[in-house]
Short mmCIF file of N, CA and C in Angstrom, two decimals:
data_model
loop_
_atom_site.label_atom_id
_atom_site.label_comp_id
_atom_site.label_asym_id
_atom_site.label_seq_id
_atom_site.Cartn_x
_atom_site.Cartn_y
_atom_site.Cartn_z
N MET B 514 0.84 -1.03 0.16
CA MET B 514 -0.08 0.40 0.05
C MET B 514 0.95 1.35 0.28
N THR B 515 0.73 2.25 -0.65
CA THR B 515 0.69 3.06 -0.81
C THR B 515 1.44 4.36 -0.30
N THR B 516 2.09 5.14 0.42
CA THR B 516 1.95 5.99 1.66
C THR B 516 0.90 6.76 0.79
N ALA B 517 0.33 7.46 -0.39
CA ALA B 517 -0.59 8.29 -0.45
C ALA B 517 -2.32 7.36 -0.27
N SER B 518 -1.93 6.73 -0.25
CA SER B 518 -3.47 5.43 -0.52
C SER B 518 -3.55 5.73 1.23
N LEU B 519 -3.13 5.17 2.02
CA LEU B 519 -2.52 5.44 3.69
C LEU B 519 -2.74 6.44 4.67
N SER B 520 -2.83 7.75 3.98
CA SER B 520 -3.54 8.96 4.00
C SER B 520 -5.04 9.14 3.74
N THR B 521 -4.77 8.82 3.02
CA THR B 521 -6.61 9.10 2.16
C THR B 521 -7.32 8.51 3.26
N ARG B 522 -7.15 7.21 4.02
CA ARG B 522 -7.44 5.79 4.23
C ARG B 522 -7.49 7.69 5.99
N GLU B 523 -6.73 8.57 6.35
CA GLU B 523 -6.46 8.63 7.30
C GLU B 523 -7.02 10.13 7.84
N ARG B 524 -7.64 10.45 6.26
CA ARG B 524 -7.82 11.78 6.61
C ARG B 524 -8.50 11.98 4.86
N ARG B 525 -9.46 11.80 5.07
CA ARG B 525 -10.59 12.00 3.56
C ARG B 525 -10.71 13.80 3.47
N LEU B 526 -9.67 13.54 1.82
CA LEU B 526 -9.58 14.59 1.33
C LEU B 526 -11.25 14.86 0.55
N THR B 527 -12.19 14.68 0.37
CA THR B 527 -13.15 14.33 -0.03
C THR B 527 -14.53 14.13 0.82
N GLU B 528 -15.39 14.52 0.06
CA GLU B 528 -16.68 14.54 0.77
C GLU B 528 -17.16 13.22 0.54
N LEU B 529 -16.68 12.86 -0.78
CA LEU B 529 -17.70 11.96 -1.43
C LEU B 529 -16.67 10.74 -1.37
N ALA B 530 -16.63 9.31 -1.63
CA ALA B 530 -15.78 8.89 -2.21
C ALA B 530 -15.22 8.05 -4.00
N GLY B 531 -14.39 8.31 -3.99
CA GLY B 531 -14.05 8.99 -5.70
C GLY B 531 -13.50 6.92 -5.83
N SER B 532 -13.26 7.20 -7.03
CA SER B 532 -12.31 4.75 -7.79
C SER B 532 -11.08 5.18 -6.92
N PRO B 533 -11.08 4.33 -6.61
CA PRO B 533 -9.43 4.55 -6.38
C PRO B 533 -8.26 4.62 -6.62
N TRP B 534 -8.22 4.38 -8.02
CA TRP B 534 -7.29 5.53 -8.52
C TRP B 534 -7.54 7.17 -8.06
N ASP B 535 -8.91 7.99 -8.48
CA ASP B 535 -8.94 9.40 -8.31
C ASP B 535 -8.38 9.16 -6.23
N GLU B 536 -9.40 8.72 -5.93
CA GLU B 536 -8.32 8.77 -4.59
C GLU B 536 -6.72 8.91 -4.04
N ASN B 537 -6.30 8.64 -4.94
CA ASN B 537 -4.11 7.67 -4.92
C ASN B 537 -4.13 9.10 -5.33
N LEU B 538 -4.47 9.21 -7.08
CA LEU B 538 -4.49 10.67 -7.41
C LEU B 538 -4.24 11.81 -6.61
N LEU B 539 -5.32 11.64 -6.16
CA LEU B 539 -5.29 12.87 -4.37
C LEU B 539 -4.91 13.64 -3.52
N ALA B 540 -4.42 12.08 -3.55
CA ALA B 540 -3.43 12.00 -1.99
C ALA B 540 -3.05 12.57 -2.66
N HIS B 541 -1.56 11.70 -2.98
CA HIS B 541 -0.34 12.18 -4.16
C HIS B 541 -0.31 14.11 -4.32
N PHE B 542 -1.39 14.59 -5.27
CA PHE B 542 -1.35 15.42 -4.77
C PHE B 542 -1.70 17.00 -3.71
N ASP B 543 -1.70 16.17 -2.62
CA ASP B 543 -1.86 16.84 -1.61
C ASP B 543 -1.48 16.89 -0.41
N GLU B 544 -0.04 14.96 -0.86
CA GLU B 544 1.02 15.04 0.20
C GLU B 544 2.15 16.15 -0.18
N HIS B 545 1.83 15.75 -2.18
CA HIS B 545 3.05 17.26 -2.85
C HIS B 545 2.01 18.87 -1.90
N VAL B 546 1.54 19.21 -2.07
CA VAL B 546 0.84 20.31 -1.15
C VAL B 546 1.22 20.52 0.20
N ASN B 547 0.52 19.60 1.31
CA ASN B 547 1.77 19.49 2.10
C ASN B 547 2.88 19.35 2.32
N GLY B 548 3.36 18.01 1.74
CA GLY B 548 4.99 17.76 2.07
C GLY B 548 6.55 19.05 1.94
N GLU B 549 5.82 20.27 1.22
CA GLU B 549 6.69 20.95 1.09
C GLU B 549 6.79 21.61 2.11
N ARG B 550 6.49 21.67 2.91
CA ARG B 550 6.52 22.66 4.25
C ARG B 550 7.78 22.87 4.55
N LYS B 551 8.08 21.58 4.89
CA LYS B 551 9.90 21.45 5.32
C LYS B 551 10.49 21.64 4.71
N LEU B 552 10.70 21.19 2.85
CA LEU B 552 11.43 21.50 2.27
C LEU B 552 11.33 23.24 2.36
N LEU B 553 10.26 23.77 2.45
CA LEU B 553 10.74 25.85 1.67
C LEU B 553 11.07 26.47 3.44
N GLU B 554 10.96 25.32 4.75
CA GLU B 554 11.69 26.60 5.97
C GLU B 554 12.91 26.45 5.76
N GLU B 555 13.84 25.26 5.14
CA GLU B 555 15.21 24.88 4.76
C GLU B 555 15.84 25.66 3.80
N TYR B 556 14.76 26.05 2.21
CA TYR B 556 15.71 26.75 2.01
C TYR B 556 15.13 28.24 2.47
N ALA B 557 14.00 28.97 3.42
CA ALA B 557 14.20 29.71 3.72
C ALA B 557 16.07 30.38 4.53
N ARG B 558 15.98 28.90 5.30
CA ARG B 558 16.59 29.17 6.36
C ARG B 558 18.26 29.80 5.48
N PHE B 559 18.32 28.21 4.33
CA PHE B 559 19.30 28.70 4.10
C PHE B 559 18.96 30.02 3.36
N ARG B 560 18.24 31.02 2.67
CA ARG B 560 18.11 32.18 2.30
C ARG B 560 18.93 33.19 2.94
N GLU B 561 18.48 32.64 4.38
CA GLU B 561 18.69 34.20 5.23
C GLU B 561 20.08 33.81 5.95
N GLU B 562 20.85 32.77 6.06
CA GLU B 562 21.78 32.50 5.82
C GLU B 562 22.99 32.73 5.31
N GLY B 563 22.83 33.03 3.87
CA GLY B 563 23.28 33.43 3.46
C GLY B 563 23.74 34.86 1.97
N PRO B 564 24.70 34.69 1.83
CA PRO B 564 25.78 36.07 1.06
C PRO B 564 23.80 36.17 -0.07
N GLU B 565 24.84 37.75 -0.77
CA GLU B 565 23.62 38.51 -1.27
C GLU B 565 22.78 37.28 -2.61
N HIS B 566 24.60 37.00 -3.15
CA HIS B 566 24.30 35.60 -4.86
C HIS B 566 23.79 34.27 -3.92
N VAL B 567 23.40 34.06 -3.21
CA VAL B 567 22.70 33.25 -2.36
C VAL B 567 20.72 33.63 -2.55
N ARG B 568 21.02 34.54 -1.51
CA ARG B 568 19.37 35.34 -0.74
C ARG B 568 18.80 35.48 -2.65
N TYR B 569 19.75 35.67 -3.79
CA TYR B 569 19.00 35.98 -4.86
C TYR B 569 19.11 34.36 -5.60
N LEU B 570 20.30 33.13 -5.80
CA LEU B 570 18.84 32.19 -6.17
C LEU B 570 17.75 31.81 -5.83
N VAL B 571 18.49 31.41 -3.96
CA VAL B 571 17.08 30.69 -3.42
C VAL B 571 15.27 31.46 -3.93
N ASP B 572 16.17 33.25 -3.78
CA ASP B 572 14.73 33.65 -4.27
C ASP B 572 13.98 33.10 -5.44
N LEU B 573 14.93 32.88 -6.77
CA LEU B 573 14.49 32.25 -7.79
C LEU B 573 13.93 30.98 -7.68
N ILE B 574 14.59 30.57 -6.49
CA ILE B 574 14.00 28.67 -6.02
C ILE B 574 12.63 28.88 -5.94
N LEU B 575 12.09 29.99 -5.17
CA LEU B 575 11.06 30.22 -4.68
C LEU B 575 9.71 30.12 -4.72
N SER B 576 10.49 30.99 -5.59
CA SER B 576 9.12 31.68 -7.03
C SER B 576 8.66 30.44 -7.29
N ASP B 577 9.11 29.83 -8.65
CA ASP B 577 9.72 28.38 -8.43
C ASP B 577 7.94 27.31 -7.84
N GLU B 578 9.05 27.39 -6.68
CA GLU B 578 7.88 26.50 -5.89
C GLU B 578 6.76 26.46 -5.70
N ASP B 579 6.34 28.33 -5.71
CA ASP B 579 5.83 28.60 -5.37
C ASP B 579 4.50 28.42 -6.03
N ARG B 580 4.99 28.59 -7.76
CA ARG B 580 3.83 27.85 -8.46
C ARG B 580 3.98 26.92 -8.37
N HIS B 581 5.03 25.48 -8.25
CA HIS B 581 4.95 24.19 -8.83
C HIS B 581 3.73 23.89 -6.76
N HIS B 582 3.18 25.03 -5.97
CA HIS B 582 2.52 24.22 -4.76
C HIS B 582 1.53 24.77 -5.25
N ARG B 583 1.33 26.08 -6.02
CA ARG B 583 -0.17 26.25 -6.67
C ARG B 583 -0.51 25.42 -7.93
N ILE B 584 0.02 24.63 -9.07
CA ILE B 584 -0.06 24.03 -9.67
C ILE B 584 -0.56 22.56 -9.06
N PHE B 585 -0.22 22.06 -7.72
CA PHE B 585 -0.56 21.28 -7.61
C PHE B 585 -1.95 21.46 -6.25
N GLN B 586 -2.00 21.97 -5.58
CA GLN B 586 -3.19 22.62 -5.45
C GLN B 586 -4.62 22.82 -6.56
N GLU B 587 -4.35 23.39 -7.73
CA GLU B 587 -4.75 22.89 -8.77
C GLU B 587 -5.18 21.90 -8.75
N LEU B 588 -3.96 20.59 -9.04
CA LEU B 588 -4.77 19.78 -9.79
C LEU B 588 -5.30 18.62 -8.02
N ALA B 589 -4.56 19.49 -6.91
CA ALA B 589 -6.25 18.52 -5.97
C ALA B 589 -7.60 18.81 -6.00
N ASN B 590 -7.38 20.38 -6.88
CA ASN B 590 -8.73 20.92 -7.08
C ASN B 590 -9.17 20.31 -7.92
N ARG B 591 -9.26 19.62 -9.49
CA ARG B 591 -9.61 20.04 -10.50
C ARG B 591 -10.66 18.21 -10.05
N VAL B 592 -9.18 16.84 -8.85
CA VAL B 592 -9.56 15.68 -8.33
C VAL B 592 -10.98 15.87 -7.66
N ARG B 593 -10.63 16.81 -6.23
CA ARG B 593 -10.98 16.94 -5.87
C ARG B 593 -13.05 17.40 -6.23
N SER B 594 -13.00 18.19 -7.23
CA SER B 594 -14.20 18.94 -7.52
C SER B 594 -14.92 18.03 -8.46
N ASP B 595 -14.28 17.04 -9.28
CA ASP B 595 -14.71 15.93 -9.99
C ASP B 595 -15.38 14.30 -8.65
N ILE B 596 -14.81 14.45 -7.95
CA ILE B 596 -15.25 13.48 -7.43
C ILE B 596 -16.66 14.33 -6.60
N ASP B 597 -16.53 15.10 -5.93
CA ASP B 597 -17.38 15.78 -5.17
C ASP B 597 -18.37 16.04 -5.32
N PHE B 598 -18.52 16.16 -6.78
CA PHE B 598 -19.66 17.64 -7.78
C PHE B 598 -19.74 18.04 -7.10
N ARG B 599 -19.24 19.78 -7.55
CA ARG B 599 -19.01 20.76 -6.75
C ARG B 599 -17.56 21.08 -6.93
N ASP B 600 -17.43 22.42 -6.90
CA ASP B 600 -16.90 23.46 -7.62
C ASP B 600 -15.82 24.04 -6.34
N TYR B 601 -14.36 23.39 -6.32
CA TYR B 601 -13.73 24.03 -5.29
C TYR B 601 -12.34 24.36 -6.66
N ASP B 602 -12.18 26.08 -6.06
CA ASP B 602 -11.25 26.99 -6.74
C ASP B 602 -9.87 27.97 -6.36
N PRO B 603 -8.71 27.65 -7.02
CA PRO B 603 -8.91 27.55 -8.28
C PRO B 603 -8.32 25.91 -9.45
N LYS B 604 -9.21 25.44 -10.10
CA LYS B 604 -9.15 24.35 -10.24
C LYS B 604 -8.34 23.57 -11.80
N VAL B 605 -7.50 23.16 -12.31
CA VAL B 605 -6.34 22.89 -13.41
C VAL B 605 -8.13 22.58 -14.80
N PRO B 606 -8.19 22.94 -15.54
CA PRO B 606 -9.35 22.75 -16.53
C PRO B 606 -9.07 22.06 -17.24
N TYR B 607 -10.22 21.93 -18.44
CA TYR B 607 -10.61 20.23 -18.93
C TYR B 607 -9.49 21.46 -20.24
N LEU B 608 -9.12 19.60 -21.50
CA LEU B 608 -9.40 20.26 -22.47
C LEU B 608 -10.08 21.14 -22.97
N LYS B 609 -10.70 21.40 -24.10
CA LYS B 609 -11.13 21.76 -24.58
C LYS B 609 -11.29 21.65 -26.44
N LYS B 610 -12.47 20.39 -26.14
CA LYS B 610 -12.87 19.78 -27.45
C LYS B 610 -13.01 20.31 -28.78
N ASN B 611 -12.91 20.00 -29.25
CA ASN B 611 -12.63 20.80 -31.25
C ASN B 611 -13.05 22.37 -30.75
N PRO B 612 -12.12 22.79 -30.32
CA PRO B 612 -12.17 24.51 -30.27
C PRO B 612 -12.29 25.42 -31.57
N SER B 613 -13.72 26.57 -31.49
CA SER B 613 -13.83 26.87 -32.84
C SER B 613 -12.60 27.63 -33.23
N ASP B 614 -12.03 27.78 -32.60
CA ASP B 614 -11.10 29.46 -32.90
C ASP B 614 -9.20 27.78 -33.69
N ARG B 615 -9.67 27.15 -34.02
CA ARG B 615 -8.50 25.91 -34.33
C ARG B 615 -7.44 26.93 -34.87
N ALA B 616 -7.82 26.60 -36.32
CA ALA B 616 -6.73 27.33 -37.42
C ALA B 616 -6.26 29.03 -37.03
N ALA B 617 -6.69 29.69 -35.91
CA ALA B 617 -6.18 30.82 -34.95
C ALA B 617 -4.78 30.19 -34.05
N LEU B 618 -5.88 29.14 -33.43
CA LEU B 618 -4.78 28.64 -32.10
C LEU B 618 -3.76 27.92 -32.85
N LEU B 619 -3.73 27.72 -33.83
CA LEU B 619 -2.72 26.51 -34.68
C LEU B 619 -1.67 27.57 -35.35
N GLU B 620 -2.52 28.63 -36.05
CA GLU B 620 -1.78 29.52 -36.34
C GLU B 620 -0.85 30.46 -35.47
N ALA B 621 -1.71 30.62 -34.47
CA ALA B 621 -0.30 32.13 -33.57
C ALA B 621 -0.17 30.43 -32.44
N THR B 622 0.22 29.13 -32.33
CA THR B 622 1.11 28.43 -31.66
C THR B 622 2.77 28.36 -33.55
N GLU B 623 2.35 28.51 -34.21
CA GLU B 623 3.47 28.14 -34.87
C GLU B 623 4.40 29.83 -35.14
N ARG B 624 3.67 30.74 -34.50
CA ARG B 624 4.24 31.92 -34.68
C ARG B 624 5.18 31.90 -33.33
N LEU B 625 4.30 31.68 -32.48
CA LEU B 625 4.97 31.14 -30.91
C LEU B 625 6.23 29.98 -30.85
N LEU B 626 6.04 29.16 -31.81
CA LEU B 626 7.00 28.64 -31.64
C LEU B 626 8.44 28.65 -32.41
N ALA B 627 8.23 29.39 -33.56
CA ALA B 627 9.37 29.95 -34.19
C ALA B 627 10.20 31.34 -33.95
N PHE B 628 9.21 31.43 -32.38
CA PHE B 628 10.00 32.50 -31.63
C PHE B 628 10.90 32.24 -31.14
N GLU B 629 10.27 31.33 -30.26
CA GLU B 629 11.34 30.47 -28.44
C GLU B 629 12.33 29.73 -29.48
N HIS B 630 12.08 29.19 -31.06
CA HIS B 630 13.40 28.36 -31.02
C HIS B 630 14.52 29.06 -31.53
N GLU B 631 13.96 30.51 -32.49
CA GLU B 631 14.67 31.93 -31.65
C GLU B 631 15.32 32.17 -31.17
N ASP B 632 14.64 32.79 -30.08
CA ASP B 632 14.81 32.13 -28.95
C ASP B 632 16.28 32.01 -28.12
N GLN B 633 15.53 30.60 -28.12
CA GLN B 633 16.23 29.19 -28.08
C GLN B 633 17.75 29.59 -28.38
N GLN B 634 18.22 29.44 -29.49
CA GLN B 634 18.96 29.83 -30.63
C GLN B 634 20.43 30.92 -30.01
N ALA B 635 19.54 32.08 -29.80
CA ALA B 635 20.06 33.13 -29.42
C ALA B 635 20.68 32.91 -27.84
N LEU B 636 19.45 32.53 -27.29
CA LEU B 636 20.52 32.29 -25.77
C LEU B 636 21.59 31.61 -25.53
N HIS B 637 21.35 30.03 -26.10
CA HIS B 637 22.41 29.25 -26.52
C HIS B 637 24.19 29.93 -26.84
N ARG B 638 23.70 30.26 -28.74
CA ARG B 638 25.00 31.40 -28.76
C ARG B 638 25.70 32.24 -27.38
N LEU B 639 24.41 33.30 -26.62
CA LEU B 639 24.59 33.98 -25.00
C LEU B 639 25.61 32.82 -24.34
N HIS B 640 24.70 31.68 -24.14
CA HIS B 640 25.63 30.54 -22.76
C HIS B 640 26.98 30.62 -23.58
N LYS B 641 27.74 30.65 -24.29
CA LYS B 641 28.64 29.78 -24.87
C LYS B 641 29.63 31.22 -24.85
N GLU B 642 28.95 32.55 -25.05
CA GLU B 642 29.67 33.61 -25.09
C GLU B 642 30.16 33.94 -23.50
N LEU B 643 29.05 33.56 -22.41
CA LEU B 643 29.83 33.89 -21.28
C LEU B 643 30.33 32.79 -20.38
N ARG B 644 31.48 32.34 -21.07
CA ARG B 644 31.57 31.49 -21.06
C ARG B 644 32.95 31.38 -19.76
N PRO B 645 33.69 32.69 -20.14
CA PRO B 645 34.90 33.53 -19.60
C PRO B 645 34.63 34.25 -18.09
N VAL B 646 33.26 33.94 -17.90
CA VAL B 646 32.99 34.78 -16.29
C VAL B 646 32.10 33.29 -15.31
N LYS B 647 32.06 32.32 -16.24
CA LYS B 647 30.89 30.97 -15.58
C LYS B 647 31.34 31.40 -14.39
N ASP B 648 32.26 31.55 -14.19
CA ASP B 648 33.09 31.16 -12.17
C ASP B 648 33.00 32.31 -10.75
N THR B 649 32.40 33.49 -12.50
CA THR B 649 32.84 35.29 -11.26
C THR B 649 32.00 35.70 -11.24
N THR B 650 30.60 35.04 -11.93
CA THR B 650 29.42 36.33 -12.53
C THR B 650 28.00 34.81 -12.40
N LEU B 651 27.20 35.55 -11.80
CA LEU B 651 25.91 34.56 -12.32
C LEU B 651 25.05 34.52 -13.82
N PHE B 652 25.98 35.56 -14.30
CA PHE B 652 24.96 35.34 -15.58
C PHE B 652 24.78 35.02 -16.81
N SER B 653 26.04 33.05 -17.00
CA SER B 653 25.56 32.50 -17.34
C SER B 653 24.42 31.20 -16.44
N LEU B 654 24.40 31.72 -14.75
CA LEU B 654 23.83 30.09 -15.12
C LEU B 654 22.37 31.29 -14.76
N LEU B 655 22.11 32.55 -15.43
CA LEU B 655 21.03 32.90 -15.92
C LEU B 655 20.39 33.01 -17.10
N VAL B 656 21.76 32.46 -17.42
CA VAL B 656 21.15 33.06 -18.89
C VAL B 656 20.88 30.49 -19.11
N GLU B 657 21.46 30.20 -18.63
CA GLU B 657 21.26 28.74 -19.05
C GLU B 657 19.53 28.08 -18.32
N LEU B 658 19.46 29.47 -16.99
CA LEU B 658 18.19 28.93 -16.94
C LEU B 658 16.54 29.39 -17.49
N THR B 659 17.36 30.52 -18.09
CA THR B 659 16.24 31.00 -19.39
C THR B 659 16.25 29.97 -20.39
N GLU B 660 17.16 29.27 -20.92
CA GLU B 660 17.20 28.23 -21.96
C GLU B 660 16.18 27.19 -21.42
N LEU B 661 16.48 26.12 -19.70
CA LEU B 661 15.22 25.37 -19.58
C LEU B 661 14.16 26.02 -18.88
N ASP B 662 14.01 27.81 -19.27
CA ASP B 662 12.67 28.13 -19.50
C ASP B 662 12.05 27.68 -20.88
N THR B 663 12.89 28.43 -21.91
CA THR B 663 12.62 28.13 -23.23
C THR B 663 12.04 27.08 -23.55
N LYS B 664 13.05 25.92 -22.89
CA LYS B 664 12.50 24.41 -23.28
C LYS B 664 10.82 24.12 -22.51
N LYS B 665 10.51 24.59 -21.82
CA LYS B 665 9.38 24.49 -20.78
C LYS B 665 8.61 24.93 -22.10
N HIS B 666 8.43 25.99 -22.57
CA HIS B 666 7.81 26.72 -23.06
C HIS B 666 7.76 26.24 -24.43
N ILE B 667 9.00 25.99 -25.13
CA ILE B 667 8.58 25.26 -26.15
C ILE B 667 7.98 24.07 -26.27
N ALA B 668 7.29 22.85 -25.30
CA ALA B 668 6.57 21.84 -24.82
C ALA B 668 5.36 22.38 -24.43
N ILE B 669 5.23 23.25 -24.00
CA ILE B 669 3.44 23.61 -23.91
C ILE B 669 2.73 24.07 -24.83
N LEU B 670 3.65 25.20 -26.04
CA LEU B 670 3.42 25.56 -27.40
C LEU B 670 3.38 23.59 -27.80
N LYS B 671 4.05 23.06 -27.87
CA LYS B 671 4.21 21.40 -29.09
C LYS B 671 2.80 21.03 -28.95
N PHE B 672 2.30 21.06 -27.35
CA PHE B 672 2.10 20.42 -26.75
C PHE B 672 -0.19 20.99 -26.94
N LEU B 673 0.15 22.22 -26.85
CA LEU B 673 -1.18 22.78 -27.53
C LEU B 673 -0.86 22.79 -29.33
N ARG B 674 -0.15 22.78 -29.99
CA ARG B 674 0.08 22.57 -31.72
C ARG B 674 -0.94 21.54 -31.55
N ARG B 675 -0.40 19.98 -31.29
CA ARG B 675 -0.94 18.50 -30.76
C ARG B 675 -2.74 18.41 -30.84
N SER B 676 -3.11 19.02 -29.29
CA SER B 676 -4.06 19.53 -28.92
C SER B 676 -5.04 19.93 -30.10
N ALA B 677 -4.05 21.14 -30.32
CA ALA B 677 -5.48 22.00 -31.48
C ALA B 677 -5.40 20.68 -32.70
N LYS B 678 -4.20 20.26 -33.26
CA LYS B 678 -4.47 19.47 -34.39
C LYS B 678 -5.12 18.10 -34.28
N ASP B 679 -5.25 18.39 -33.04
CA ASP B 679 -6.20 16.91 -32.98
C ASP B 679 -7.40 17.36 -32.58
N GLY B 680 -7.91 18.50 -31.73
CA GLY B 680 -9.12 18.73 -32.43
C GLY B 680 -10.28 18.24 -29.82
N ALA B 681 -8.27 18.82 -30.05
CA ALA B 681 -8.97 18.08 -28.58
C ALA B 681 -8.93 19.42 -27.95
#
């Protein structure tokens, strides 16, 4: 038995009973939301004890963690809403099947993908140019992090393109 299913039995996460799969999924989402508290406390301590560059970088991590926390809360709210047949907001939306503006979605997605690919190449070149200062500044690291964000943007846009093409 998983930890997630144990926590579900210890504390009801919904008013009604869901399928075992839904209950287990909700327990995982809920555990993630609640389990980050210790991690955030550690980051806060690390941030306060560190020099300026550590505080700066930990602030970037904490910003991501805030977003992750929100996403998992919205995932939990989606599953909880489906089980209880009522709204728990904010929640992750479902994909809209056969959007009426599919052509416009595809066109915008292609345009944005082209921009992100150009940006990815420019960032890669810039990252190479920053090699001489990679051990004395945060520049190289920050450009690398931006490259990772660009990869994430491309993944999102590819998903949107695929779902628009499939009529999802």
